[in-house]
Tab-separated table of C-alpha atoms in Angstrom:
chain	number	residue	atom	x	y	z
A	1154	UNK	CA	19.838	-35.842	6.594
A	1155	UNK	CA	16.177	-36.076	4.486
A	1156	UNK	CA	14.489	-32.902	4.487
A	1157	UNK	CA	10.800	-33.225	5.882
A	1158	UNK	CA	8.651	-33.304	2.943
A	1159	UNK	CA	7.105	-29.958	4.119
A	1160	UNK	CA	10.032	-28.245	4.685
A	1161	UNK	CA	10.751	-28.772	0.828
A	1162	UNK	CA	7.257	-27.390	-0.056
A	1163	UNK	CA	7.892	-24.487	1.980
A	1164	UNK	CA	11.164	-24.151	0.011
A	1165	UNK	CA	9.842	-24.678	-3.206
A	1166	UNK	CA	7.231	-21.866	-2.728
A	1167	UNK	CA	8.715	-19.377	-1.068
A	1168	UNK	CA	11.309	-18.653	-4.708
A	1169	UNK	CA	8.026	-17.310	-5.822
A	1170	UNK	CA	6.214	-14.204	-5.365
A	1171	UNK	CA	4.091	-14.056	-2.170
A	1172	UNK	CA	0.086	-14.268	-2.857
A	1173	UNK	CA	-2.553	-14.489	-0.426
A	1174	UNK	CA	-3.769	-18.498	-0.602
A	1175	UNK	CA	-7.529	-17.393	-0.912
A	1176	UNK	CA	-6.771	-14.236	-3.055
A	1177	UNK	CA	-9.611	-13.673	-5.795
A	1178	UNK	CA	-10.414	-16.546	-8.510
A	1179	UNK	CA	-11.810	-14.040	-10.988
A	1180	UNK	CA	-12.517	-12.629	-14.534
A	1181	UNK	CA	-10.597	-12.338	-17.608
A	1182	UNK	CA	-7.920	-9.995	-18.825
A	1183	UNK	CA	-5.181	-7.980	-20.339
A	1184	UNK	CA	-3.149	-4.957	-21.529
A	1185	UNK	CA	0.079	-4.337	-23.170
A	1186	UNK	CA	3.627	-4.658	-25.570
A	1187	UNK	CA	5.564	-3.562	-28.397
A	1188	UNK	CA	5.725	-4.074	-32.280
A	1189	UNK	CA	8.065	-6.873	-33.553
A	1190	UNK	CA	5.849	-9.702	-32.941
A	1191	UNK	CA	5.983	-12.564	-35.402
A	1192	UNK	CA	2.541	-14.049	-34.685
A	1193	UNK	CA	-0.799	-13.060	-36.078
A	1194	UNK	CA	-3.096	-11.135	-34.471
A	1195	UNK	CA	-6.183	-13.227	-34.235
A	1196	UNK	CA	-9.791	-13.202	-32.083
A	1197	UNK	CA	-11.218	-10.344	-29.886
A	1198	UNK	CA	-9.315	-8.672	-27.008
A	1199	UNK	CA	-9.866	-9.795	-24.080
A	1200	UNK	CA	-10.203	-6.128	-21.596
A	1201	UNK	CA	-8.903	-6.320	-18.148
A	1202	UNK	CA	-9.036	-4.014	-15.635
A	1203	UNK	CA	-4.850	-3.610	-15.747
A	1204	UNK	CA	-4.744	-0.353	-17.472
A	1205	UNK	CA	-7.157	0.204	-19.466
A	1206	UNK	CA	-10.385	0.334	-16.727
A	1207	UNK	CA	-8.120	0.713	-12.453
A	1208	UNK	CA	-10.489	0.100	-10.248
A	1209	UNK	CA	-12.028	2.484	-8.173
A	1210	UNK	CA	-9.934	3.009	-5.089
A	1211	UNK	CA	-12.259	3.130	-2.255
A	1212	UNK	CA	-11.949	6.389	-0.180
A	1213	UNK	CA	-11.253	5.163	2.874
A	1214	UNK	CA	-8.249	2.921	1.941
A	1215	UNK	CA	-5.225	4.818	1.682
A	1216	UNK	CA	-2.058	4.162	-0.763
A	1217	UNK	CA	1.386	5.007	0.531
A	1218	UNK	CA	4.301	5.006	-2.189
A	1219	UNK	CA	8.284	4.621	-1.351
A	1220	UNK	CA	10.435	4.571	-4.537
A	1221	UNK	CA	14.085	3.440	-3.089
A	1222	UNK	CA	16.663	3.113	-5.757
A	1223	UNK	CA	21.014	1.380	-4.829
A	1224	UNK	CA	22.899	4.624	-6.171
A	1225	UNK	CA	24.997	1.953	-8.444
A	1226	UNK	CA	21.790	1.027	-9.925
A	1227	UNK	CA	19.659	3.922	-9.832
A	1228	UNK	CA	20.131	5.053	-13.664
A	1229	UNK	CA	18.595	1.850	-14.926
A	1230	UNK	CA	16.360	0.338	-11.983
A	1231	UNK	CA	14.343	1.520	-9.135
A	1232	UNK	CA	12.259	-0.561	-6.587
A	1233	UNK	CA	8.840	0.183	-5.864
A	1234	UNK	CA	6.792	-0.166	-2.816
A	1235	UNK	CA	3.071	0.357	-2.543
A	1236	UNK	CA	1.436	-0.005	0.892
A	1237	UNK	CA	-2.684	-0.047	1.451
A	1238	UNK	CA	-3.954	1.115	4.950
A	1239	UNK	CA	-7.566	1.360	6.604
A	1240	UNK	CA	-8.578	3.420	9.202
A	1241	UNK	CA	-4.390	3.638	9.781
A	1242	UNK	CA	-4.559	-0.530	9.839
A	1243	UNK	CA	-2.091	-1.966	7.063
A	1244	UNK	CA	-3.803	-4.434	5.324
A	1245	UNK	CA	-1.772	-4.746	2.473
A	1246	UNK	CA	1.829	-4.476	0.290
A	1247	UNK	CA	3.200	-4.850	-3.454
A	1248	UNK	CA	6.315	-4.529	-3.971
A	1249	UNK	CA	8.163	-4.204	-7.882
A	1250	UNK	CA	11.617	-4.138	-9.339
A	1251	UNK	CA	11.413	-1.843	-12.084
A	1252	UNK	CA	14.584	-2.179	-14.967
A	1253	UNK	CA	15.029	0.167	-17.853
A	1254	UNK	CA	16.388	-2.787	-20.072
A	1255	UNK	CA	17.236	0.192	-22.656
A	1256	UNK	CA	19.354	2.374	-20.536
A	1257	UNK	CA	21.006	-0.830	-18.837
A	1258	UNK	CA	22.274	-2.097	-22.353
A	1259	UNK	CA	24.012	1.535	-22.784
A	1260	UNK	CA	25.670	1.744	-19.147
A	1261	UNK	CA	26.637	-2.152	-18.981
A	1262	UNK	CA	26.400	-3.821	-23.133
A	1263	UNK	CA	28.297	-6.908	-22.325
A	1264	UNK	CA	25.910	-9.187	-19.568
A	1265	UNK	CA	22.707	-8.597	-18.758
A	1266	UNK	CA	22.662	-10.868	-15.957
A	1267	UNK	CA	26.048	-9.744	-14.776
A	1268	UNK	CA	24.742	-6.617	-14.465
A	1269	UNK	CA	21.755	-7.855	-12.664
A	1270	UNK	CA	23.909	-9.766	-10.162
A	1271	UNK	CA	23.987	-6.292	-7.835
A	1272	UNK	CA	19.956	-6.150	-7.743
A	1273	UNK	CA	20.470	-9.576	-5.453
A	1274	UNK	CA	19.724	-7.799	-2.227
A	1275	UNK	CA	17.356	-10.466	-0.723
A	1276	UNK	CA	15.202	-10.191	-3.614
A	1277	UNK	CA	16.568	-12.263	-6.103
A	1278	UNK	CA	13.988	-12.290	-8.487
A	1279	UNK	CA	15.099	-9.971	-10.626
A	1280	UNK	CA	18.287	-12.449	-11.492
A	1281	UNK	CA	16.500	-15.315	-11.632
A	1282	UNK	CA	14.236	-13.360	-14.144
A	1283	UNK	CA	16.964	-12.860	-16.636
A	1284	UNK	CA	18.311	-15.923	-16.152
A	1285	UNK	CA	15.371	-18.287	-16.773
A	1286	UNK	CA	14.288	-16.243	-19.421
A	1287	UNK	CA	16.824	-14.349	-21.243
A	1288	UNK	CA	20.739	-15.186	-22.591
A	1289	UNK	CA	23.219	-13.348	-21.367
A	1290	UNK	CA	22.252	-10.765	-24.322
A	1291	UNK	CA	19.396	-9.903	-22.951
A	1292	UNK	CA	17.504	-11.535	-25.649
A	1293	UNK	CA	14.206	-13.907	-24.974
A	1294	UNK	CA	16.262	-17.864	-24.682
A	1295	UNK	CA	14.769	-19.296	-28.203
A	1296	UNK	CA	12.715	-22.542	-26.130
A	1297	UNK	CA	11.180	-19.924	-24.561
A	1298	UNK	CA	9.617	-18.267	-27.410
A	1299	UNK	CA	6.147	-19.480	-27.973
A	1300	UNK	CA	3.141	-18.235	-29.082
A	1301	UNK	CA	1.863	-14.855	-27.896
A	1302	UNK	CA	5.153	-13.983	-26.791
A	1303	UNK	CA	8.276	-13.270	-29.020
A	1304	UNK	CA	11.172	-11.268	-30.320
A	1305	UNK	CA	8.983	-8.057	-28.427
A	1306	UNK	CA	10.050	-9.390	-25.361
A	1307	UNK	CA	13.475	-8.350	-25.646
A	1308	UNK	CA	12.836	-4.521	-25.149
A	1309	UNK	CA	11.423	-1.773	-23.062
A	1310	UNK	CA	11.195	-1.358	-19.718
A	1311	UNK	CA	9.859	-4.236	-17.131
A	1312	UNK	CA	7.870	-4.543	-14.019
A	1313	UNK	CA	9.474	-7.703	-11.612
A	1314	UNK	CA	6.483	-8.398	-9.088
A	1315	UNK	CA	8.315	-9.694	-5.953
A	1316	UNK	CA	5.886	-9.308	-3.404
A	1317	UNK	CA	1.737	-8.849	-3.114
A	1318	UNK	CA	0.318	-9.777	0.167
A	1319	UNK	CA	-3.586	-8.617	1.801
A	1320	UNK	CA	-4.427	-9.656	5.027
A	1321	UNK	CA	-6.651	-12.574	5.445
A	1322	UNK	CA	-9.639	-10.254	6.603
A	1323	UNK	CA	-9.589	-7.986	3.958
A	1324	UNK	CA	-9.087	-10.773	0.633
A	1325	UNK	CA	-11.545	-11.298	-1.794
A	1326	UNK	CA	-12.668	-7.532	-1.849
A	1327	UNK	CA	-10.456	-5.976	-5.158
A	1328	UNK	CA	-7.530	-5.157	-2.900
A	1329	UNK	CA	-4.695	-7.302	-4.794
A	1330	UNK	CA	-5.974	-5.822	-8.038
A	1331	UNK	CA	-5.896	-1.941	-6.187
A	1332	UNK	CA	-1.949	-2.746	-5.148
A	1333	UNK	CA	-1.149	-4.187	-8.556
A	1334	UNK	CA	-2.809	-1.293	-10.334
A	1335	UNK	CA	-0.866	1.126	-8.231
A	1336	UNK	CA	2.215	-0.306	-8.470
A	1337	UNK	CA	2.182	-0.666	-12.461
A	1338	UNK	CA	0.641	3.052	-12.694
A	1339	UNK	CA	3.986	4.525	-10.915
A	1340	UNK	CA	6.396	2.460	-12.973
A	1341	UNK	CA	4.455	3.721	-16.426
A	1342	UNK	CA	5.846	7.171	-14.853
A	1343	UNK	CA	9.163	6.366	-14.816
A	1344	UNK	CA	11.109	7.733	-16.871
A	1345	UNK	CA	11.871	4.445	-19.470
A	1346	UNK	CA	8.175	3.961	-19.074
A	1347	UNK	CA	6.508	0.482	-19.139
A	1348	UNK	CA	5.930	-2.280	-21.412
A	1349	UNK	CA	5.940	-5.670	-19.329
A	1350	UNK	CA	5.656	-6.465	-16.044
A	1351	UNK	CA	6.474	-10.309	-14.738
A	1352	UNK	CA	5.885	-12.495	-12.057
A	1353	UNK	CA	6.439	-16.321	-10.271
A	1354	UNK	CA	3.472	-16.972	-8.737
A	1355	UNK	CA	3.746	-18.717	-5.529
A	1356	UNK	CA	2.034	-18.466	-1.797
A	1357	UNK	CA	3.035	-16.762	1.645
A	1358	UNK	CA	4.608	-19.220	3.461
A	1359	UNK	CA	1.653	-18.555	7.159
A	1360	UNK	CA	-0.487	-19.304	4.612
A	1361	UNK	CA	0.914	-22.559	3.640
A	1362	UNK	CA	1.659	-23.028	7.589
A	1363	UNK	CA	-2.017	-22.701	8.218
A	1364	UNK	CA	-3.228	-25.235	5.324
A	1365	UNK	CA	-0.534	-27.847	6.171
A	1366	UNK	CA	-0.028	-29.750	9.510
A	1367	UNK	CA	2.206	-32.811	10.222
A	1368	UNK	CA	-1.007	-35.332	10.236
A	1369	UNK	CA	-1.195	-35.146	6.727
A	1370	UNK	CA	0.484	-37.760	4.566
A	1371	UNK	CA	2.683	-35.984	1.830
A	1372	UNK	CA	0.319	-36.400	-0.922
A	1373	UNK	CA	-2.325	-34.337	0.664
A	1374	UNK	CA	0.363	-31.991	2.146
A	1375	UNK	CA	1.347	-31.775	-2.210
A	1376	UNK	CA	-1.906	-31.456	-3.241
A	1377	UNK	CA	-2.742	-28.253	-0.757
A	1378	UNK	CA	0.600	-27.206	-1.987
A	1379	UNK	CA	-0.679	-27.351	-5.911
A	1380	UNK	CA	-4.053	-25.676	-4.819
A	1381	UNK	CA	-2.461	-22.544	-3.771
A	1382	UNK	CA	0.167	-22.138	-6.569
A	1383	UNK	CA	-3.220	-22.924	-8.533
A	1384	UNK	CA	-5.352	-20.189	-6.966
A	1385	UNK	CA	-2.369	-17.268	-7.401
A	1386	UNK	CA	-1.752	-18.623	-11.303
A	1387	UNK	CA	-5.991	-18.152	-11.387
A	1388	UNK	CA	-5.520	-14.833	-9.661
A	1389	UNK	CA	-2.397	-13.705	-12.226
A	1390	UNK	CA	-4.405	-14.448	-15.382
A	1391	UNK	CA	-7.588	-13.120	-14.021
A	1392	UNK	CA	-5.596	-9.803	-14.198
A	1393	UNK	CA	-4.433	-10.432	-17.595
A	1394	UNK	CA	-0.979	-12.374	-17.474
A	1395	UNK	CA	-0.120	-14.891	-19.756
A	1396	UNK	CA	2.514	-17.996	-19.124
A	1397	UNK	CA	5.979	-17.139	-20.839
A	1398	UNK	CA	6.641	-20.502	-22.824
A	1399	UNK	CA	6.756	-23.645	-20.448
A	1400	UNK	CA	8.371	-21.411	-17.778
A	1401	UNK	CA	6.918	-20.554	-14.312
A	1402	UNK	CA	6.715	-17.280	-15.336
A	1403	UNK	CA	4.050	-15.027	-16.389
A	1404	UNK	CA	4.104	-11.800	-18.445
A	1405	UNK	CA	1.158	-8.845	-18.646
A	1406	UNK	CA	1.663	-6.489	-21.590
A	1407	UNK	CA	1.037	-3.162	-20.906
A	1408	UNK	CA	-0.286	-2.553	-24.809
A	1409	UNK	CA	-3.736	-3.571	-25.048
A	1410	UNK	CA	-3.830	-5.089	-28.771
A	1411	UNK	CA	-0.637	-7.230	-28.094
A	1412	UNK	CA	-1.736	-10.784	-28.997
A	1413	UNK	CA	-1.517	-12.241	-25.033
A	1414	UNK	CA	-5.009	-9.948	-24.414
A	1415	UNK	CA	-6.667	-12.389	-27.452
A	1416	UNK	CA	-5.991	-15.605	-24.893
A	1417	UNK	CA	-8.534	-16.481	-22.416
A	1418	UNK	CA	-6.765	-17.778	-18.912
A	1419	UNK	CA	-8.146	-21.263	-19.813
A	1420	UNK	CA	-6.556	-21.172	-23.031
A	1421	UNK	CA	-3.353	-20.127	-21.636
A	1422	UNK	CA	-0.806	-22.695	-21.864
A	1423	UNK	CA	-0.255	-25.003	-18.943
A	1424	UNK	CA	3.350	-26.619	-19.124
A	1425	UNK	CA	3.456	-30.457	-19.998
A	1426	UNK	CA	2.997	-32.613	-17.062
């Protein structure tokens, strides 16, 4: 039986993370990595927001944290939740897979993604994170190393963003950037620390219900489907993330002079069409 053509753009988004379809379009940005990079540092830094400047939290929003860890997993990864609430209204949710890629290589050497197979708990990003990206070592897969990323990849601890969503009435007012900054501030507490954090940007599916109906023909039901993966990408580099190689993926480094804070998001590589 054919799949309805929306039904597959529903599918094809939802592997992503969640982002609200009219989330900010703004500025420029970045912070964060390690030493062994092979490429020269060139050009000025580009400051975000990220870590160096969080944004003022407004006092009448209110963060709520739950840190929930599987105890077969809880030595090397921990899942953070962060939730943002007015006037006791939710209005919105990040949630993180944080992995301790040092201490996993001591308890389980032999598989990264193996080990990774038990994180698949109806979040599977974290698998599909080392297996798009990584060998079975746990090194960075060599197509995938293009400038600013590198050998740096393949240590320290990482940030998995599986989940960012702000009500419609309360978008386009700093919130996403408030839930991302809280998030990332209680992984760098963890005990491994922080050096990356990742993400698939993608849309939440009632938003993609409310932009599509079944009068459109399926090239205008594609091209609203490319405007909102479009408008979360904008959002992700507007907060400093940079594409990982030709992947769907997108890495922020936590340390503010590693070479992904010297590239603008319009510089930032676009995969070939």
């Amino acid at each position: 039986m054919k799949i309805p053509f929306e039904t597959q753009l529903h599918q094809e988004l939802e592997q992503f993370t969640l982002l609200p379809y009219d989330a900010p379009k703004l500025q420029d940005g970045d912070t964060n990595p390690e030493e062994e990079n092979n490429h020269t540092n060139k050009g000025t830094v580009i400051t975000s927001p990220v870590s160096l400047y969080p944004p003022k939290i407004p006092p009448e929003i209110h963060l709520e944290y739950e840190i929930s860890t599987n105890p077969k997993l809880q030595h090397f990864s921990k899942k953070f939740d962060v939730w943002a609430t007015l006037n006791g209204t939710e209005v919105g949710q990040a949630r993180a897979r944080y992995i301790n890629r040092r201490r996993l290589k001591q308890l389980k050497p032999l598989s990264m993604s193996k080990s990774l197979q038990e994180l698949n708990d109806g979040d599977s990003d974290a698998l599909a994170f080392t297996q798009q990206l990584f060998n079975d070592n746990g090194t960075l897969q060599a197509k995938n190393i293009m400038y600013p990323w590198g050998n740096e990849l393949n240590k320290g601890a990482v940030l998995i963003l599986s989940y960012l969503m702000v009500e419609k009435e309360f978008r386009r007012q700093g919130m996403a950037r408030i839930l991302l900054n809280a998030v990332i501030e209680k992984a760098k507490n963890a005990k491994g620390g922080l050096q990356f954090m990742f993400v698939r940007p993608g849309a939440i599916p009632a938003d993609l219900d409310d932009a599509i109906d079944d009068t459109m023909l399926s090239e205008e039901q594609a091209a609203v489907a490319k405007s909102i993966y479009d408008t979360a990408v904008r959002f992700y580099r507007s907060f400093g993330f940079r594409r990982v190689g030709h992947t769907k993926w997108f890495c922020l480094a936590m340390d503010p002079s590693h070479p992904s804070h010297r590239i603008t998001p319009t510089e930032d590589r676009n995969p070939p069409i």
